XYZ file of C-alpha atoms in Angstrom:
318
model
C 0.000 0.000 0.000
C 1.487 3.404 -0.938
C 2.379 5.881 1.799
C -0.407 8.213 0.652
C -3.016 5.548 1.347
C -1.718 4.819 4.859
C -1.471 8.491 5.861
C -4.405 10.386 7.313
C -3.036 13.626 5.955
C -0.244 14.804 3.716
C 1.231 16.228 6.921
C 1.990 12.631 7.993
C 4.037 11.842 4.908
C 7.776 11.324 5.377
C 10.136 12.910 2.846
C 9.519 11.362 -0.567
C 12.085 10.275 -3.159
C 11.922 9.564 -6.872
C 10.291 6.214 -7.671
C 12.769 5.296 -10.392
C 15.749 7.665 -10.369
C 17.706 7.488 -13.592
C 20.720 9.357 -12.232
C 22.490 10.190 -8.993
C 21.154 13.733 -9.308
C 17.550 12.471 -9.463
C 18.222 10.204 -6.520
C 19.251 13.135 -4.377
C 15.884 14.872 -4.790
C 13.532 15.037 -1.807
C 9.849 15.967 -1.932
C 7.774 17.637 0.797
C 4.333 19.238 0.753
C 2.375 22.038 2.367
C 1.513 19.787 5.283
C 4.971 18.623 6.335
C 7.356 21.275 4.978
C 6.432 24.223 7.183
C 6.307 22.561 10.584
C 10.042 22.763 11.311
C 10.417 23.189 15.052
C 13.798 24.426 16.250
C 14.891 25.097 19.834
C 14.280 28.688 20.866
C 17.074 31.226 21.226
C 17.712 31.276 24.976
C 17.089 34.375 27.069
C 20.626 33.971 28.400
C 23.158 35.994 30.376
C 26.876 35.134 30.248
C 28.626 36.076 33.500
C 31.231 33.330 33.981
C 32.916 34.175 30.674
C 33.723 37.832 31.495
C 34.889 36.819 34.980
C 37.291 34.358 33.380
C 38.492 36.957 30.868
C 39.133 39.499 33.627
C 40.952 37.000 35.856
C 44.712 37.779 35.854
C 45.410 34.038 35.921
C 43.716 33.481 32.554
C 46.059 32.899 29.626
C 45.997 34.821 26.371
C 43.157 33.491 24.226
C 39.481 33.592 23.292
C 36.506 32.615 25.460
C 33.345 31.967 23.450
C 29.782 32.720 24.554
C 28.472 29.528 23.017
C 24.898 28.234 23.337
C 24.959 26.175 20.146
C 23.941 23.023 22.028
C 20.789 24.750 23.311
C 19.887 25.902 19.787
C 20.852 22.618 18.066
C 23.429 24.448 15.924
C 26.242 22.413 14.410
C 28.685 25.291 14.951
C 29.518 27.641 17.845
C 26.947 30.430 18.164
C 25.621 33.002 20.600
C 22.574 33.541 18.408
C 21.745 31.820 15.112
C 23.821 34.360 13.127
C 26.202 35.883 15.707
C 29.072 34.641 17.878
C 30.519 36.687 20.745
C 33.811 36.123 22.543
C 35.895 37.655 25.279
C 39.574 37.960 24.369
C 42.258 38.212 27.032
C 45.732 39.290 25.947
C 48.436 39.353 28.577
C 50.778 42.324 28.706
C 53.364 42.112 25.952
C 51.737 39.053 24.403
C 49.936 38.734 21.073
C 46.754 36.995 19.960
C 46.376 35.995 16.321
C 42.848 35.693 14.917
C 41.585 34.560 11.529
C 37.806 34.342 11.740
C 35.687 32.889 8.932
C 33.481 35.960 8.935
C 32.562 38.980 6.820
C 34.129 41.204 9.468
C 34.745 41.459 13.202
C 33.633 44.022 15.819
C 35.776 44.687 18.915
C 35.097 46.663 22.094
C 38.032 47.378 24.414
C 37.003 46.600 27.985
C 40.418 46.969 29.580
C 43.974 47.873 28.659
C 45.562 49.196 25.509
C 47.382 47.789 22.546
C 47.540 47.507 18.803
C 45.875 45.431 16.122
C 47.538 44.826 12.775
C 45.102 43.931 10.001
C 46.684 43.747 6.567
C 48.534 47.013 5.942
C 46.740 48.950 8.698
C 47.428 49.256 12.417
C 44.882 50.366 15.014
C 46.142 51.660 18.355
C 43.311 51.114 20.820
C 42.484 51.907 24.446
C 39.613 51.440 26.916
C 36.209 52.274 25.488
C 37.317 52.141 21.856
C 35.433 50.147 19.221
C 37.070 48.968 16.040
C 36.147 46.764 13.094
C 38.389 44.580 10.951
C 37.594 43.098 7.535
C 36.948 39.400 7.049
C 39.404 38.994 4.181
C 42.424 39.498 6.461
C 43.837 37.853 9.565
C 44.665 40.004 12.586
C 47.415 40.182 15.173
C 46.466 41.835 18.477
C 49.190 42.867 20.939
C 48.610 44.153 24.474
C 50.647 47.042 25.835
C 51.873 47.612 29.378
C 48.899 45.932 31.056
C 46.692 42.965 30.301
C 43.968 43.742 27.765
C 40.429 42.384 27.571
C 38.267 42.810 24.470
C 34.708 41.858 23.576
C 34.764 40.347 20.098
C 31.724 39.698 17.874
C 31.591 37.987 14.478
C 29.004 36.694 12.037
C 30.745 33.307 11.824
C 27.477 31.389 12.390
C 25.937 33.121 9.383
C 28.705 31.883 7.106
C 28.823 28.454 8.768
C 25.077 28.004 8.180
C 25.654 28.156 4.417
C 29.102 26.521 4.568
C 30.710 29.660 3.148
C 34.280 30.882 3.404
C 35.524 34.317 4.426
C 35.554 36.976 1.675
C 38.296 36.742 -0.918
C 41.124 39.266 -0.719
C 39.795 42.759 -1.404
C 36.157 41.631 -1.247
C 35.278 42.273 2.402
C 32.218 44.489 2.922
C 34.186 46.625 5.390
C 37.581 48.223 5.750
C 39.327 48.642 9.065
C 37.300 51.215 11.037
C 38.122 52.817 14.405
C 35.650 54.548 16.732
C 37.570 56.147 19.628
C 36.098 56.410 23.119
C 36.328 60.227 23.034
C 34.471 60.456 19.737
C 31.816 57.996 20.897
C 31.222 60.154 23.969
C 31.059 63.315 21.836
C 28.501 61.782 19.492
C 26.357 60.507 22.385
C 26.431 63.963 24.002
C 25.183 65.445 20.719
C 22.214 63.060 20.742
C 21.197 64.259 24.215
C 21.834 67.908 23.344
C 19.380 67.747 20.451
C 16.850 65.432 22.111
C 14.214 63.155 20.614
C 10.491 62.427 20.545
C 8.752 59.448 22.117
C 8.408 57.908 18.652
C 12.174 57.237 18.621
C 13.160 54.052 20.503
C 15.840 55.206 22.927
C 18.968 57.350 22.681
C 21.411 55.072 20.911
C 24.399 55.886 18.741
C 24.335 53.748 15.584
C 27.744 52.934 14.117
C 28.439 52.613 10.413
C 31.332 53.204 8.023
C 32.312 54.607 4.682
C 31.565 51.339 2.886
C 28.299 50.667 4.736
C 26.971 54.226 5.002
C 24.020 53.517 2.699
C 22.884 50.586 4.849
C 23.700 52.381 8.132
C 25.210 49.116 9.370
C 28.728 48.019 10.256
C 28.400 44.857 8.159
C 25.640 44.097 5.653
C 23.863 41.873 8.183
C 25.048 43.314 11.510
C 23.897 46.510 13.190
C 25.940 47.987 16.048
C 24.528 50.477 18.538
C 25.887 52.072 21.697
C 22.712 52.414 23.736
C 22.382 54.686 26.756
C 19.754 55.102 29.440
C 19.758 57.946 32.005
C 19.173 57.135 35.691
C 15.534 56.671 36.622
C 14.421 56.114 33.039
C 12.954 53.178 31.115
C 13.254 52.328 27.462
C 9.736 51.639 26.186
C 8.708 47.994 25.653
C 9.193 46.987 22.045
C 9.874 44.002 19.821
C 11.676 43.264 16.559
C 12.591 40.255 14.447
C 16.342 40.491 15.034
C 18.167 38.905 17.951
C 20.156 41.319 20.122
C 23.499 40.325 21.650
C 24.576 42.995 24.144
C 27.551 43.848 26.333
C 26.791 45.587 29.641
C 29.399 48.355 29.877
C 27.898 50.378 32.727
C 24.636 49.449 34.365
C 24.557 49.277 38.149
C 20.946 49.062 39.286
C 19.745 48.171 35.792
C 17.636 45.305 34.506
C 15.634 44.239 31.465
C 12.174 42.760 31.193
C 11.978 40.028 28.553
C 8.448 38.751 27.912
C 7.538 39.620 31.480
C 10.626 38.022 33.043
C 13.089 40.239 34.883
C 16.737 39.892 33.797
C 19.327 41.517 36.041
C 22.367 43.148 34.485
C 25.856 42.195 35.621
C 29.176 43.978 35.001
C 30.562 43.141 31.553
C 27.936 40.450 31.008
C 26.866 39.385 27.527
C 23.084 39.106 27.231
C 20.814 37.641 24.570
C 17.436 39.186 23.781
C 15.543 36.639 21.666
C 13.805 37.691 18.467
C 10.188 38.936 18.700
C 10.328 39.029 22.506
C 8.719 42.058 24.117
C 11.521 43.749 26.029
C 12.279 46.938 27.907
C 15.329 48.262 29.756
C 15.236 49.957 33.170
C 17.786 52.086 35.012
C 17.163 52.327 38.750
C 20.782 53.292 39.443
C 22.413 56.677 39.937
C 24.435 56.797 36.692
C 23.754 56.723 32.985
C 23.664 53.133 31.751
C 25.623 52.150 28.687
C 25.404 48.915 26.715
C 26.699 47.906 23.302
C 24.122 46.096 21.181
C 24.847 43.979 18.107
C 21.902 42.650 16.127
C 21.470 40.618 12.980
C 19.222 43.497 11.960
C 20.838 44.151 8.610
C 19.508 40.917 7.172
C 15.961 41.777 8.266
C 16.167 45.346 6.956
C 17.315 43.968 3.604
C 14.423 41.485 3.587
C 11.999 44.321 4.518
C 11.043 42.288 7.579
C 12.493 44.017 10.655
C 9.048 44.129 12.267
C 9.869 46.815 14.841
C 6.944 47.972 16.943
C 6.304 49.400 20.384
C 4.431 46.957 22.551
C 3.015 48.710 25.574
C 1.749 46.294 28.185
C 2.159 45.777 31.930
C 5.694 44.699 32.846
């Protein structure tokens, strides 16, 4: 009896194959239907906070190297990932030592948590210090050297995006970004300008969005990654909202701060990496005495390009 006769619905059919394949190519074909093709159920992106990883990176006993924020096992990913398209690390570089990196990514975003040093990427050298952000292209390897004290960096790539499609890093000269450097002083100046001018309630927060010469039209750092330095004055709340991108954030300064994610309170911790799952209703709250600051990286570029960002305010009791 054929499968179709035994099944109560086409949704019960297993993947079908050609009855009499005449070639290897025909034999590789698989056939689904409207009943069984759209019911793929994947594990959710966890509403996670990474606190052990920054503690390890800041520990003077930790050797030079990378510490990944990896929840791939929770998401059933076959490759390391912090979210389906993003991977975050902490990098510790001991004074006078060097860390070589060669990520299979379109580009890499770095935030300097502690210390100073230099990064050589191709023919360019970036001299960085605390609070700086810099970006390196994916078609080059990098060599990072710490100066007179141990350095700690937060490092974010789109390696999972490329791994998902089994792609390689861009060919030489084909990276969607050059080396870009955002100094701490200039970041502070730009944030001050935002507050000087002010905004209406229709604008979601007071965040500085980073882009570059190559990505100016998209207003992103990489075609698929958006980078924002978000701020929140003491006593204020960022309105509840949702969007289709996942947010991976670094808490830079946030004593007395917390987030609400789908009605669940998430406390902030110093230098923690947090995940805000896609489409979750979330808000950020500052009950401390100082302005909060957190660096947010989203896979927003891919949703903007697909015309599917889905941003909306979502006022409800929290």
